[in-house]
Amino acid sequence: MPVHALVIDDDDVDREKLKRLLKRCRPGVDVAEANSKVSALAELRGQAKNFSFIFLDFKLDDGDGRDLLPDIWQLVGSDCVVIAVTGYGSDRAAADAIKLGIHEYLSKNELTGERVAVAIRDGLDWIEGHQRARVAEQELIHRSLHDALTDLPNRHLFLDRIEYHCAQQRRDGHAFALLMIDLDRFKQVNDEFGHLLGDELLVEVGRRLREGVREVDTAARLGGDEFAVLLPGVATLDVAEAVGRKLVGALEAPMALSCGPLSIAASIGIVVAPQHGHDVTTLLSRADQAMYRAKRNLDKVMLYDDLEPGSTNILDRMVLMGEMELALERGDIQWHLQPKVDLAASRPTGFEALARWRHSRFGPIAPDAFITAIEGSKLIWPFTLATIDAALGHLQRLGPTHPHLSISVNVSARVLQQPGLVEHVIQKLDSAGIDPRRLVLELTETALISNPSQARKVLDELATRGIDLSIDDFGAGFTSFGYLRDFMVREIKIDKSYILNLTERSFDQSLVTCLAVFCEARGLRLVAEGVETPECLARLLELGCRYGQGYGIGRPMTIDAALTWIVEQEAGAGDGALAPPLED
């Protein structure tokens, strides 16, 4: 690569001599000339050549050559080596020149080919070292502001950019949107496949987020499995929601990882500034609240405007947890029933018991505001027992008129570790006079993998007592068919993420078909969660899935409403249509 130099000297003889010496250097030097400050500035501003060296005479006809230094640094850059070549001066002048940033000071009286060649070699070494140092500095700055695994902006840089846009919004009124993203059940991926696979998944998530937004947007990893996206200029919730749904779809698509194809769901909370806040703290808090709600909602994209009055923030949830024990004792918690149906026969086969809490001060509390907190507290055991009691009471109301109907109860991983679980359940069944086959325990894959040996021991004992076991949210994030081999399972519930857009996605349709064939061969019930439309219901039947549950069939309802619903449902059986769903 040629080395370009600019010689600035008003003496034609001296300039010509230096040119000859430079051309003898190795590597060769391409030389441009200027005989004044004016012509030098013209050469510098023309930028026809990227000058690596500038040989500068201080005494020029139109002024002091040192006056050109600010223009040189600005126009050429800090990598340029400036060498003073003058016929006048002293050691003091040389020292002062070095302080100005001049690389070397050469006297015209002692100018030789060797001295010029050494100056070029030293200058090239300095340029190379300076460039390496700058690259290293830039890399250090990049590392301090970016996540080491995904190379996305980290929390520090992301918060800085939000702060910038908040200030811009307050000054100029420019709106922007903020999306908080959390991967569902990422911890279980780590537990099941190891942290290396978890890291591999996070890298792929980062790539999909980066490709799913504009260049002006910022996709960041805030830590763990928490990501966020900043959308400058997005002023409406409709546009922000459309981006959120696009990203959810991109993340749900199967990922080709080293363990094989893997799917993982994501939950997104959305806010728009200034509609939902003017400062970083408020916007992050509200986006986080919306995201938390989305994690347990049918819809995985939640706008802050959509939060119900009972969807409380973290502090409120802590307060509510302090009152949960009293609420259980007073009977403030009610259990509604959401129906499962035989889609082909248009007949109910059972219900799922779902908790509802009407607080004396806050009114109706959204289930996601207390269920997750309960699962991580000591209240999970009394809450589960109360749920079983409620289910058995509802079964007594349903039979003997409807002896074929069952009720499902969700059981967490912590409950399976509770001593005496089997004895408690059997004792309650015996006391209520209920056939064990009418009580179904629904467990997520998390409950099965957290302590497989203990889970298998407990579930085998329950199954031998006639209690059916169901795997809930099958396929949500990761799935092992070993569960179906190792545990006495009677029912599989396909996660709603595969059902909500079933008519539009060939992958989801293929999955349902495969599971339907598998379940029929193994004598298992296959239940589709999230059935919302007649088109989805019809497609499920075509694919071989006979059972379904969802808002399009029936919302959670009281036991009295359920009894009415059953009568209406059975009265319309045979006409191929489900009765209109009741409101919750």
XYZ file of N, CA and C in Angstrom, residues 131-249:
357
model
N -2.683 2.741 15.646
C -3.918 2.137 15.135
C -4.309 0.916 15.971
N -3.306 0.106 16.349
C -3.609 -1.059 17.199
C -4.180 -0.616 18.538
N -3.588 0.438 19.103
C -4.078 0.932 20.393
C -5.505 1.451 20.271
N -5.787 2.154 19.160
C -7.136 2.675 18.978
C -8.146 1.541 18.796
N -7.765 0.507 18.038
C -8.659 -0.640 17.861
C -8.909 -1.329 19.199
N -7.834 -1.486 19.986
C -7.992 -2.117 21.299
C -8.886 -1.293 22.204
N -8.715 0.034 22.157
C -9.557 0.918 22.968
C -11.022 0.815 22.551
N -11.251 0.804 21.236
C -12.618 0.689 20.741
C -13.229 -0.653 21.137
N -12.395 -1.697 21.117
C -12.902 -3.020 21.501
C -13.264 -3.058 22.977
N -12.431 -2.424 23.803
C -12.734 -2.366 25.237
C -14.024 -1.600 25.498
N -14.189 -0.487 24.794
C -15.423 0.298 24.958
C -16.620 -0.534 24.511
N -16.475 -1.237 23.378
C -17.572 -2.074 22.875
C -17.924 -3.160 23.886
N -16.894 -3.794 24.459
C -17.155 -4.865 25.433
C -17.859 -4.341 26.670
N -17.500 -3.125 27.078
C -18.117 -2.570 28.286
C -19.581 -2.201 28.069
N -19.983 -2.055 26.806
C -21.342 -1.620 26.508
C -22.184 -2.697 25.832
N -21.614 -3.872 25.618
C -22.330 -4.933 24.912
C -22.239 -6.247 25.681
N -23.265 -7.055 25.524
C -23.314 -8.362 26.156
C -22.273 -9.278 25.521
N -21.468 -9.940 26.349
C -20.373 -10.763 25.833
C -20.867 -11.961 25.036
N -22.056 -12.471 25.361
C -22.552 -13.684 24.702
C -23.243 -13.374 23.375
N -24.180 -12.444 23.385
C -24.991 -12.170 22.191
C -24.478 -10.991 21.372
N -23.583 -10.184 21.942
C -23.060 -8.963 21.328
C -24.149 -7.902 21.153
N -25.270 -8.057 21.812
C -26.288 -7.012 21.826
C -25.887 -5.939 22.848
N -26.394 -4.717 22.716
C -26.180 -3.723 23.771
C -26.592 -4.277 25.129
N -25.804 -3.958 26.169
C -26.131 -4.451 27.503
C -27.047 -3.469 28.230
N -27.336 -3.786 29.476
C -28.266 -2.961 30.254
C -27.788 -1.519 30.363
N -26.485 -1.321 30.599
C -25.956 0.037 30.771
C -26.193 0.875 29.521
N -25.840 0.340 28.358
C -26.013 1.085 27.114
C -27.494 1.285 26.805
N -28.313 0.247 27.085
C -29.744 0.349 26.790
C -30.397 1.442 27.639
N -30.071 1.472 28.926
C -30.636 2.506 29.797
C -30.180 3.891 29.356
N -28.939 3.996 28.901
C -28.436 5.280 28.424
C -29.223 5.745 27.195
N -29.547 4.815 26.309
C -30.299 5.186 25.101
C -31.750 5.554 25.444
N -32.335 4.853 26.410
C -33.689 5.234 26.833
C -33.668 6.640 27.431
N -32.649 6.911 28.259
C -32.531 8.230 28.878
C -32.405 9.308 27.813
N -31.628 9.026 26.764
C -31.472 9.979 25.667
C -32.811 10.260 24.990
N -33.572 9.184 24.710
C -34.847 9.374 24.013
C -35.890 10.015 24.935
N -35.802 9.760 26.235
C -36.695 10.453 27.172
C -36.420 11.958 27.140
N -35.139 12.326 27.158
C -34.783 13.748 27.098
C -35.220 14.355 25.771
N -35.028 13.622 24.687
C -35.446 14.112 23.371
C -36.961 14.264 23.302
N -37.669 13.337 23.919
C -39.127 13.406 23.913
C -39.619 14.630 24.686
N -38.986 14.891 25.825
C -39.391 16.058 26.610
C -39.071 17.364 25.880
N -37.989 17.339 25.089
C -37.574 18.555 24.388
C -38.332 18.753 23.082
N -38.438 17.711 22.266
C -38.990 17.841 20.913
C -40.305 17.103 20.694
N -40.747 16.322 21.698
C -42.015 15.616 21.560
C -41.942 14.341 20.746
N -40.736 13.803 20.501
C -40.596 12.576 19.712
C -40.969 11.359 20.565
N -41.978 10.620 20.127
C -42.433 9.443 20.872
C -41.528 8.247 20.571
N -41.597 7.254 21.448
C -40.884 5.994 21.213
C -41.568 4.889 22.005
N -41.297 3.652 21.623
C -41.904 2.500 22.287
C -40.814 1.650 22.929
N -41.201 0.961 23.994
C -40.283 0.090 24.728
C -40.930 -1.279 24.906
N -40.196 -2.342 24.536
C -40.686 -3.715 24.656
C -39.792 -4.476 25.618
N -40.386 -5.051 26.656
C -39.653 -5.929 27.567
C -39.964 -7.369 27.179
N -38.920 -8.189 27.017
C -39.076 -9.553 26.498
C -38.462 -10.537 27.484
N -39.224 -11.572 27.825
C -38.726 -12.619 28.716
C -38.996 -13.974 28.073
N -37.986 -14.837 28.058
C -38.146 -16.176 27.488
C -38.857 -17.065 28.495
N -39.859 -17.792 28.049
C -40.632 -18.653 28.940
C -39.887 -19.959 29.198
N -39.672 -20.266 30.471
C -39.098 -21.537 30.911
C -37.664 -21.746 30.444
N -36.931 -20.665 30.347
C -35.538 -20.814 29.947
C -34.742 -21.591 30.992
N -35.074 -21.406 32.258
C -34.364 -22.137 33.312
C -34.467 -23.641 33.105
N -35.631 -24.099 32.652
C -35.790 -25.533 32.447
C -34.953 -26.031 31.267
N -34.750 -25.152 30.278
C -33.862 -25.524 29.171
C -32.453 -25.754 29.710
N -31.988 -24.849 30.567
C -30.669 -25.024 31.182
C -30.613 -26.308 32.001
N -31.655 -26.556 32.798
C -31.673 -27.743 33.656
C -31.703 -29.026 32.834
N -32.446 -28.998 31.724
C -32.626 -30.203 30.924
C -31.425 -30.478 30.018
N -30.884 -29.443 29.387
C -29.862 -29.643 28.359
C -28.488 -29.087 28.729
N -28.406 -28.318 29.803
C -27.120 -27.765 30.205
C -26.953 -26.314 29.783
N -26.003 -25.633 30.449
C -25.825 -24.201 30.223
C -25.213 -23.890 28.860
N -24.420 -24.790 28.311
C -23.858 -24.532 26.987
C -24.955 -24.451 25.939
N -25.923 -25.353 26.043
C -27.052 -25.303 25.108
C -27.889 -24.053 25.376
N -28.020 -23.687 26.672
C -28.740 -22.462 27.006
C -28.085 -21.238 26.390
N -26.746 -21.200 26.445
C -26.027 -20.084 25.818
C -26.237 -20.082 24.305
N -26.221 -21.260 23.722
C -26.439 -21.376 22.277
C -27.813 -20.824 21.904
N -28.807 -21.128 22.728
C -30.156 -20.635 22.477
C -30.216 -19.111 22.600
N -29.539 -18.555 23.622
C -29.541 -17.102 23.815
C -28.893 -16.383 22.637
N -27.834 -16.956 22.095
C -27.183 -16.365 20.921
C -28.159 -16.314 19.745
N -28.912 -17.399 19.542
C -29.874 -17.443 18.445
C -31.013 -16.458 18.683
N -31.452 -16.333 19.940
C -32.487 -15.349 20.266
C -31.988 -13.938 19.949
N -30.741 -13.644 20.338
C -30.174 -12.335 20.041
C -30.123 -12.067 18.549
N -29.747 -13.070 17.772
C -29.677 -12.892 16.315
C -31.057 -12.607 15.742
N -32.072 -13.337 16.183
C -33.423 -13.141 15.654
C -33.991 -11.777 16.050
N -33.688 -11.339 17.260
C -34.156 -10.008 17.666
C -33.478 -8.928 16.832
N -32.178 -9.073 16.619
C -31.441 -8.081 15.834
C -31.981 -8.005 14.411
N -32.279 -9.160 13.814
C -32.778 -9.189 12.446
C -34.245 -8.775 12.357
N -34.945 -8.808 13.487
C -36.375 -8.511 13.472
C -36.724 -7.053 13.662
N -35.723 -6.192 13.862
C -35.995 -4.772 14.067
C -35.208 -3.940 13.050
N -35.508 -2.634 13.000
C -34.840 -1.731 12.069
C -33.429 -1.391 12.571
N -32.628 -0.774 11.687
C -31.286 -0.370 12.080
C -31.328 0.708 13.159
N -32.358 1.561 13.139
C -32.435 2.641 14.133
C -32.921 2.136 15.481
N -33.458 0.918 15.536
C -33.948 0.350 16.786
C -32.789 -0.250 17.574
N -33.022 -0.489 18.851
C -32.018 -1.109 19.709
C -32.599 -2.353 20.354
N -32.014 -3.502 20.039
C -32.348 -4.751 20.728
C -31.227 -5.033 21.713
N -31.567 -5.269 22.984
C -30.553 -5.413 24.026
C -30.837 -6.641 24.876
N -29.768 -7.164 25.472
C -29.923 -8.212 26.486
C -29.653 -7.585 27.840
N -30.654 -7.609 28.710
C -30.538 -6.963 30.009
C -29.918 -7.872 31.053
N -29.890 -9.170 30.759
C -29.331 -10.130 31.698
C -30.153 -11.398 31.705
N -29.503 -12.552 31.928
C -30.222 -13.814 31.954
C -30.982 -14.051 30.667
N -32.277 -14.329 30.800
C -33.119 -14.537 29.610
C -34.034 -13.334 29.374
N -33.610 -12.169 29.861
C -34.404 -10.946 29.725
C -33.811 -10.055 28.634
N -34.634 -9.714 27.665
C -34.223 -8.862 26.562
C -35.151 -7.650 26.498
N -34.779 -6.670 25.694
C -35.617 -5.487 25.522
C -35.349 -4.884 24.145
N -36.329 -4.136 23.656
C -36.204 -3.476 22.358
C -36.695 -2.040 22.489
N -35.925 -1.109 21.963
C -36.288 0.308 21.930
C -36.629 0.682 20.492
N -37.814 1.273 20.288
C -38.298 1.610 18.946
C -38.473 3.121 18.818
N -37.439 3.855 18.415
C -37.572 5.316 18.254
C -38.593 5.659 17.169
N -39.372 6.710 17.424
C -40.329 7.178 16.432
C -41.632 6.408 16.384
N -41.765 5.337 17.146
C -43.019 4.575 17.182
C -43.934 5.224 18.213
N -45.029 5.813 17.730
C -45.874 6.635 18.593
C -47.189 5.966 18.972
N -47.544 4.847 18.325
C -48.843 4.220 18.591
C -48.663 2.797 19.098
N -49.611 2.383 19.916
C -49.580 1.020 20.439
C -49.795 -0.012 19.344
N -50.564 0.328 18.318
C -50.817 -0.616 17.232
C -49.514 -1.023 16.543
N -48.681 -0.029 16.246
C -47.417 -0.327 15.580
C -46.498 -1.113 16.514
N -46.416 -0.688 17.773
C -45.565 -1.384 18.735
C -46.033 -2.829 18.925
N -47.354 -3.020 18.994
C -47.889 -4.370 19.151
C -47.563 -5.241 17.934
N -47.653 -4.646 16.738
C -47.329 -5.396 15.521
C -45.875 -5.868 15.552
N -44.965 -5.007 16.021
C -43.558 -5.404 16.142
C -43.421 -6.522 17.173
N -44.130 -6.374 18.305
C -44.067 -7.399 19.339
C -44.525 -8.756 18.839
N -45.619 -8.778 18.093
C -46.127 -10.056 17.574
C -45.169 -10.637 16.526
N -44.565 -9.772 15.749
C -43.573 -10.242 14.781
C -42.405 -10.918 15.498
N -41.932 -10.303 16.584
C -40.812 -10.874 17.326
C -41.197 -12.173 18.019
N -42.414 -12.245 18.576
C -42.874 -13.492 19.192
C -42.892 -14.615 18.160
N -43.406 -14.308 16.970
C -43.433 -15.315 15.915
C -42.034 -15.759 15.524
